[in-house]
Short mmCIF file of C-alpha atoms and ligand atoms in Angstrom, two decimals:
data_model
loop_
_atom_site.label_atom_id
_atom_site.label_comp_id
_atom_site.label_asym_id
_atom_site.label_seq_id
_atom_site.Cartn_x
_atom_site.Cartn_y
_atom_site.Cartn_z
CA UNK A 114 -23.61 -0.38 13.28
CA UNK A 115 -25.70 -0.80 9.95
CA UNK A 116 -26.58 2.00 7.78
CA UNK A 117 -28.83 1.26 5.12
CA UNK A 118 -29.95 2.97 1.98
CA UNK A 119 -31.55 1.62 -1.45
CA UNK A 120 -28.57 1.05 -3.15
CA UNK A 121 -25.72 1.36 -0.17
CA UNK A 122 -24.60 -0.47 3.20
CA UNK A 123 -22.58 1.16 5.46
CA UNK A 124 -20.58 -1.49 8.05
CA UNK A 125 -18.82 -0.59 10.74
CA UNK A 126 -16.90 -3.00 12.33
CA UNK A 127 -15.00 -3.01 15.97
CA UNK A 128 -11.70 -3.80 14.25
CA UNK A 129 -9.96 -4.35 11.17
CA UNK A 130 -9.98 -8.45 11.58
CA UNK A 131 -13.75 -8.01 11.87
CA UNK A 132 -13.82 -6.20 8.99
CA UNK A 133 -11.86 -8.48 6.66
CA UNK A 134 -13.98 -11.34 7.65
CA UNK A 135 -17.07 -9.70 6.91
CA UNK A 136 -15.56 -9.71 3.58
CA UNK A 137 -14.21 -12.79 3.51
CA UNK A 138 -17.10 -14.54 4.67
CA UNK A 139 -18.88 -12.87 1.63
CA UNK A 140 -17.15 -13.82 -1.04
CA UNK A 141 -17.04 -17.10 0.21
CA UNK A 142 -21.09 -16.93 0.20
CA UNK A 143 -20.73 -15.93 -3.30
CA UNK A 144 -18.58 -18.64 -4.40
CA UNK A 145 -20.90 -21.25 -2.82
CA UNK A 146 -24.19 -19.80 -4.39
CA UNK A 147 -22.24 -19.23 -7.74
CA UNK A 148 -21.36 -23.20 -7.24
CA UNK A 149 -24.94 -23.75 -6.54
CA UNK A 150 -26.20 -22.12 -9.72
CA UNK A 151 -23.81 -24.33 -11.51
CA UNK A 152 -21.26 -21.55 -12.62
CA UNK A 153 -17.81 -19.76 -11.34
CA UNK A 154 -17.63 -16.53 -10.11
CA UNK A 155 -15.83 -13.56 -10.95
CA UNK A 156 -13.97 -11.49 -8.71
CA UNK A 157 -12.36 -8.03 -9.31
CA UNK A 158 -9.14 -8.14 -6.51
CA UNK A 159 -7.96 -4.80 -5.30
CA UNK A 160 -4.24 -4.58 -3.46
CA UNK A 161 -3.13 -2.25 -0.72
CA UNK A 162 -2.24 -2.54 3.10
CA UNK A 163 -6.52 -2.40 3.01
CA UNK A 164 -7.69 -5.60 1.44
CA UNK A 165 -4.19 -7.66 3.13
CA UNK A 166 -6.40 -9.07 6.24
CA UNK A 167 -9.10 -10.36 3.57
CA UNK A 168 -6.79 -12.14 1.89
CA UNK A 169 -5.30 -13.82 4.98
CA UNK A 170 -8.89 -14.96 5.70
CA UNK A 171 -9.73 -16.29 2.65
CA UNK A 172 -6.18 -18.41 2.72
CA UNK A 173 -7.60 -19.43 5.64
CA UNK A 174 -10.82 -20.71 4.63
CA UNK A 175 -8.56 -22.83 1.74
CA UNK A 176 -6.80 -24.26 4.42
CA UNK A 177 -9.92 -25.31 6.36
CA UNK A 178 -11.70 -26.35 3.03
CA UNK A 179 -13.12 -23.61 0.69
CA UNK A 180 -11.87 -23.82 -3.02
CA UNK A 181 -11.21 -21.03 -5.35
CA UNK A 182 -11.13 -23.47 -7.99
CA UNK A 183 -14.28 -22.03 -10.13
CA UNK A 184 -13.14 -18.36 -9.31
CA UNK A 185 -12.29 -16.09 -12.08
CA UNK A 186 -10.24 -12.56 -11.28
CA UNK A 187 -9.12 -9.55 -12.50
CA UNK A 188 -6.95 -6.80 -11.26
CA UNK A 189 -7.77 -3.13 -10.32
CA UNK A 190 -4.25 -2.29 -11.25
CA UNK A 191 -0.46 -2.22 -11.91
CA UNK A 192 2.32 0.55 -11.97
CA UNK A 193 3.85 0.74 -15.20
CA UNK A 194 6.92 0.38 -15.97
CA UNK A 195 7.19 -2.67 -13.27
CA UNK A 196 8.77 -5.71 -13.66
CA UNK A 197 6.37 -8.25 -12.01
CA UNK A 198 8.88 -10.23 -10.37
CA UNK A 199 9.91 -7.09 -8.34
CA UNK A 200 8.26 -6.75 -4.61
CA UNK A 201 6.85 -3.62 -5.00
CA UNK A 202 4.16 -5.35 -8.42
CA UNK A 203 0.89 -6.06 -7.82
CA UNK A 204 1.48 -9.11 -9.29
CA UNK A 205 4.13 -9.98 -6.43
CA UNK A 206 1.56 -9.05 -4.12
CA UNK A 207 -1.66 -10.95 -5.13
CA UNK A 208 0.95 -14.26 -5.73
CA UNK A 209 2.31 -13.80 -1.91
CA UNK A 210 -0.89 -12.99 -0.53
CA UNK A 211 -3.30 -15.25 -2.44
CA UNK A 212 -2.71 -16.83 -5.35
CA UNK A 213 0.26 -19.21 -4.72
CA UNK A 214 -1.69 -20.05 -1.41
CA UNK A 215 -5.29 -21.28 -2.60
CA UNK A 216 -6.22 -23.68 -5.48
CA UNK A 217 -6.99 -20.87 -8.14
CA UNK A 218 -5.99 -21.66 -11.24
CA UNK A 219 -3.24 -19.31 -13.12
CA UNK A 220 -4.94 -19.03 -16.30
CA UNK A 221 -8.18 -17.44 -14.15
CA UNK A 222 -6.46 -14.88 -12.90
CA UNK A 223 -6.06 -11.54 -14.56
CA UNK A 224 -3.78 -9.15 -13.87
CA UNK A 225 -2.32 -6.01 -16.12
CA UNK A 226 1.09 -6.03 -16.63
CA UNK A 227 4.29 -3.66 -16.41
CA UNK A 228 6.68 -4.31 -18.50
CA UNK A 229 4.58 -4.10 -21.96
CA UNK A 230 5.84 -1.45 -24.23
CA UNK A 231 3.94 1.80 -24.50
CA UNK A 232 2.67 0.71 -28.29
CA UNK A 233 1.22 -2.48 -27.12
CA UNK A 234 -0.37 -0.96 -24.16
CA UNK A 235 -3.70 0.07 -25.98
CA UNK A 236 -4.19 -3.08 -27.37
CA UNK A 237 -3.73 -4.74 -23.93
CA UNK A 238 -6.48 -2.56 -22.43
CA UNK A 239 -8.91 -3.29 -24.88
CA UNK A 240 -7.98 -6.96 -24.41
CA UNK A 241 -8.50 -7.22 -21.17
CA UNK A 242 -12.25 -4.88 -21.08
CA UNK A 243 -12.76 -8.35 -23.74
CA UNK A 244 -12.06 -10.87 -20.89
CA UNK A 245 -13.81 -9.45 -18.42
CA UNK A 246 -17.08 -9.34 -20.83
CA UNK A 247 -16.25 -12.99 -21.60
CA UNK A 248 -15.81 -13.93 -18.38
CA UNK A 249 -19.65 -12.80 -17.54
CA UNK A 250 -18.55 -9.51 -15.79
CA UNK A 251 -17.26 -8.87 -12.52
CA UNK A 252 -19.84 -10.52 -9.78
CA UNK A 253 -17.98 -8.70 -6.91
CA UNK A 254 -15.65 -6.22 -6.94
CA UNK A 255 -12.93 -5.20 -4.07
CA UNK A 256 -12.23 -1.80 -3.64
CA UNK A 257 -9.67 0.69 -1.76
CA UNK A 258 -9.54 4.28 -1.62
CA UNK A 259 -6.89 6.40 -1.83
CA UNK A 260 -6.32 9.28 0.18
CA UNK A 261 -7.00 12.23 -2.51
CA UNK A 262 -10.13 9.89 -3.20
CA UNK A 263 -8.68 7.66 -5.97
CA UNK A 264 -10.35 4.21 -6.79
CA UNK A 265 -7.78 1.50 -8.64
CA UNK A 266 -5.41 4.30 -10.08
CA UNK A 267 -8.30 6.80 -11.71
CA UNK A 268 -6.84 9.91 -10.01
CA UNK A 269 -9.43 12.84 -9.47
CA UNK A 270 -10.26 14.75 -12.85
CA UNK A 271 -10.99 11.12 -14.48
CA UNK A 272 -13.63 10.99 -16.72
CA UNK A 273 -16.45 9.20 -15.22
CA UNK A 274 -16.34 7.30 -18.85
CA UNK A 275 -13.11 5.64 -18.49
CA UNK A 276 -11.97 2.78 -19.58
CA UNK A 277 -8.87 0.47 -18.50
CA UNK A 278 -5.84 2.82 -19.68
CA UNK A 279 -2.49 3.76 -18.88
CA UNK A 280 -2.80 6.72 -16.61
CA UNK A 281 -0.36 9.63 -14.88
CA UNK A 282 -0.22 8.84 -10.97
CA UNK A 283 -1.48 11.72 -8.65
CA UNK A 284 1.64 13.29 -6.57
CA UNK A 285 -0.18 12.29 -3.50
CA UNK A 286 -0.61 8.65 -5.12
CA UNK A 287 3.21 8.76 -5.14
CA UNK A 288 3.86 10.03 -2.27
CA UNK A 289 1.68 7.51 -0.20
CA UNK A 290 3.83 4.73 -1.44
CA UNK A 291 7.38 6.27 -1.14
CA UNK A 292 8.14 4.13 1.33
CA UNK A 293 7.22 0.85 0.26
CA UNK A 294 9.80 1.47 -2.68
CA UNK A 295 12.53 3.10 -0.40
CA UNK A 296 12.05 6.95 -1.96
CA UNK A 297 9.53 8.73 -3.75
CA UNK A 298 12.34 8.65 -6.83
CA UNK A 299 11.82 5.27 -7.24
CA UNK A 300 7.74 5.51 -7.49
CA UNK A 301 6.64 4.92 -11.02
CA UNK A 302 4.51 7.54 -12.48
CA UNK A 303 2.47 6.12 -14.09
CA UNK A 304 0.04 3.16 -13.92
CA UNK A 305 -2.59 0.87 -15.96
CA UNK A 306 -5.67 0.70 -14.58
CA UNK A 307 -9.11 -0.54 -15.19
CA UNK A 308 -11.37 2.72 -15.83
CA UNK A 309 -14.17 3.98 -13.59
CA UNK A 310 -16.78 2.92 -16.11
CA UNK A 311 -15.06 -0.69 -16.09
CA UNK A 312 -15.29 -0.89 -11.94
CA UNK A 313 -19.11 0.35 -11.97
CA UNK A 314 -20.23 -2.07 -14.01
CA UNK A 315 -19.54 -4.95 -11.37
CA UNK A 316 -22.58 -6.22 -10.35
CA UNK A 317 -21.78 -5.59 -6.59
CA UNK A 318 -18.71 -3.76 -5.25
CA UNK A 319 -17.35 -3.77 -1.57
CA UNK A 320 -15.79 -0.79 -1.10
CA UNK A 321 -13.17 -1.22 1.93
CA UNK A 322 -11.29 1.63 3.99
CA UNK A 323 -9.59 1.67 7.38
CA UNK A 324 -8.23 3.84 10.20
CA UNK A 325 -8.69 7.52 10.77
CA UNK A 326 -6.46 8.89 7.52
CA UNK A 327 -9.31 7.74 5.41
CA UNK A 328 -12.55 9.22 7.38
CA UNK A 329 -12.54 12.24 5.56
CA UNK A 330 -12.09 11.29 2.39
CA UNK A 331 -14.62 8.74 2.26
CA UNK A 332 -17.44 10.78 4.24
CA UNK A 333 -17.24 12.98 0.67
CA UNK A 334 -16.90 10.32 -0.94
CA UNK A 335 -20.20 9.09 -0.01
CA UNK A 336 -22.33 12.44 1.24
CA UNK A 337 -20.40 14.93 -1.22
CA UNK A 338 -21.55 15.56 -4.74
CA UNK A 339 -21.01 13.59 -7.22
CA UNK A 340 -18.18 14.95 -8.90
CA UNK A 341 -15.09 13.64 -11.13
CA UNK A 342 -12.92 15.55 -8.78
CA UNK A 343 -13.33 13.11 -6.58
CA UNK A 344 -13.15 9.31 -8.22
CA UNK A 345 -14.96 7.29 -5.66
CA UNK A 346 -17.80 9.80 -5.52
CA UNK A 347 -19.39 7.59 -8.79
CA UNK A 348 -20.17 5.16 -6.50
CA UNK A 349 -22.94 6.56 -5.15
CA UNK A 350 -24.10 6.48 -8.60
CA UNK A 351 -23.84 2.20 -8.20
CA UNK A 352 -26.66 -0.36 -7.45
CA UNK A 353 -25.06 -2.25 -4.81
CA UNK A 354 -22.20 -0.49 -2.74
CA UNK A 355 -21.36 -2.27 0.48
CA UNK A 356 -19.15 0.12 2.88
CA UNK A 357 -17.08 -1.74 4.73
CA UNK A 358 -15.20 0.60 7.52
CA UNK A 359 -13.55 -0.41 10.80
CA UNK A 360 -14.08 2.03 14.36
CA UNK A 361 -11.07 4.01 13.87
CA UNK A 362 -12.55 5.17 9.98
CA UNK A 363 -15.67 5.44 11.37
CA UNK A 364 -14.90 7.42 14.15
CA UNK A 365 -13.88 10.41 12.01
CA UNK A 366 -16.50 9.43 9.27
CA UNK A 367 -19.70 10.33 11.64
CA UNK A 368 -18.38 13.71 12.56
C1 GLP B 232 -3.20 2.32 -4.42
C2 GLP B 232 -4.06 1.35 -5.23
C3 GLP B 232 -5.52 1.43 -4.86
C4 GLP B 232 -5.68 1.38 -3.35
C5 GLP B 232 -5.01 2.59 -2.73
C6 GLP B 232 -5.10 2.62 -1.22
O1 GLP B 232 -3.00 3.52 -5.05
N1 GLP B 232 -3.92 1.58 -6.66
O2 GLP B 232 -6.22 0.38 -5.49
O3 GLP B 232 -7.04 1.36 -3.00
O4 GLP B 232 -3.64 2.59 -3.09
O5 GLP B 232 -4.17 1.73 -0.67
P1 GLP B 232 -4.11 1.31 0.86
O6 GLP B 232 -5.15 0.29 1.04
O7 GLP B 232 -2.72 0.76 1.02
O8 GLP B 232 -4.35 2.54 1.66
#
């Protein structure tokens, strides 16, 4: 089912797999008409359980032919402080799930890191808002939600304004990923994080979310007011939103 609006598609797919190769099969459109205009493309990765099964597919397309060669990305995110060789980094995540599987090359991809002292962290930011203007901007940006209605690590009350900053994590934020790092002690608390005005200026963003303990979250998200309460709200405020949802998210969602 299709759900169509000026500025906002709303997908709902039979299952997750379906879902993720929706996605897939559109950024791999974008790389080829990107190649076709005679430039990369820029991507703006997300990580999370959500965006793992696009991944997979897109290895898959490498291994049946598709580079990544020309591609350009940048990170939503990173907890900080977090070593990135430690399983529980972003880093460690987009090098198991992508990177060290397709032909991109290391110097294209952008990611924010952990271990940078506090005094260097401003700097960093501003850095990397820099290489993302250089780079031509984000063509497509990959997006989760979090349950409280977080997008990257912008927790609600985030200014609307924001840029990429180091940020406190939301309680619920911590909670949600207690058990990937064996205790909610061990959950950083805080996190860098490219800033809600940095994610809406993508030119297109593909907002993803899956199974029934996102529904209700995202039905504000994208019927509710506007409000900096709830982060992913703004993107109703975007030119090109694709909603990507699978039955079980939808299910909930249309009640
Ligand atoms: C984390 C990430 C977000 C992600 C969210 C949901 O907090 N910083 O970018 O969207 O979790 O993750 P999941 O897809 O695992 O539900």
């Amino acid at each position: 089912m299709t759900i169509e609006t000026k500025n906002r598609k709303v997908l709902e797919f039979g299952s997750y797999q379906q879902a993720c190769e929706y996605v897939a099969d559109t950024i791999a459109n974008l790389i080829r008409n990107r190649h076709q205009e005679g430039r990369g493309c820029v991507l703006g990765l997300a990580t999370g359980a959500t965006p793992a099964g696009v991944y997979k597919c897109l290895v898959k397309k490498h291994r049946e032919g598709q580079t990544f060669a020309h591609v350009t990305s940048f990170n939503l995110d990173e907890y900080w402080p977090m070593n990135m060789i430690n399983p529980q980094s972003f880093n460690t995540y987009m090098r198991s799930h992508f990177f060290d599987e397709v032909d991109m090359k290391i110097q294209n991809t952008y990611l924010l890191p952990g271990m940078e002292p506090l005094e260097n962290i401003q700097q960093i930011c501003s850095a990397y808002e820099d290489a993302i203007e250089t780079s031509g901007g984000i063509d497509t940006q990959l997006l989760g939600i979090g349950r409280n209605g977080h997008i990257a690590f912008n927790e609600p009350g985030t200014s609307f304004q924001s840029r990429t900053e180091l940020v406190d994590l939301h309680e619920q934020t911590r909670k949600d990923a207690a058990a990937t790092f064996g205790g909610l002690e061990n959950v950083p608390r805080q996190g860098i994080t490219m800033g809600i005005a940095t994610i809406m200026q993508a030119r297109k963003i593909i907002l993803m979310a899956n199974g029934k303990a996102k529904s209700s979250v995202l039905y504000q998200a994208l019927h509710g007011p506007v409000t900096e309460e709830l982060p992913a709200s703004v993107l109703q405020l975007h030119p090109d939103v694709t909603v990507v949802m699978d039955k079980e998210c939808a299910a909930g969602f249309l009640k």
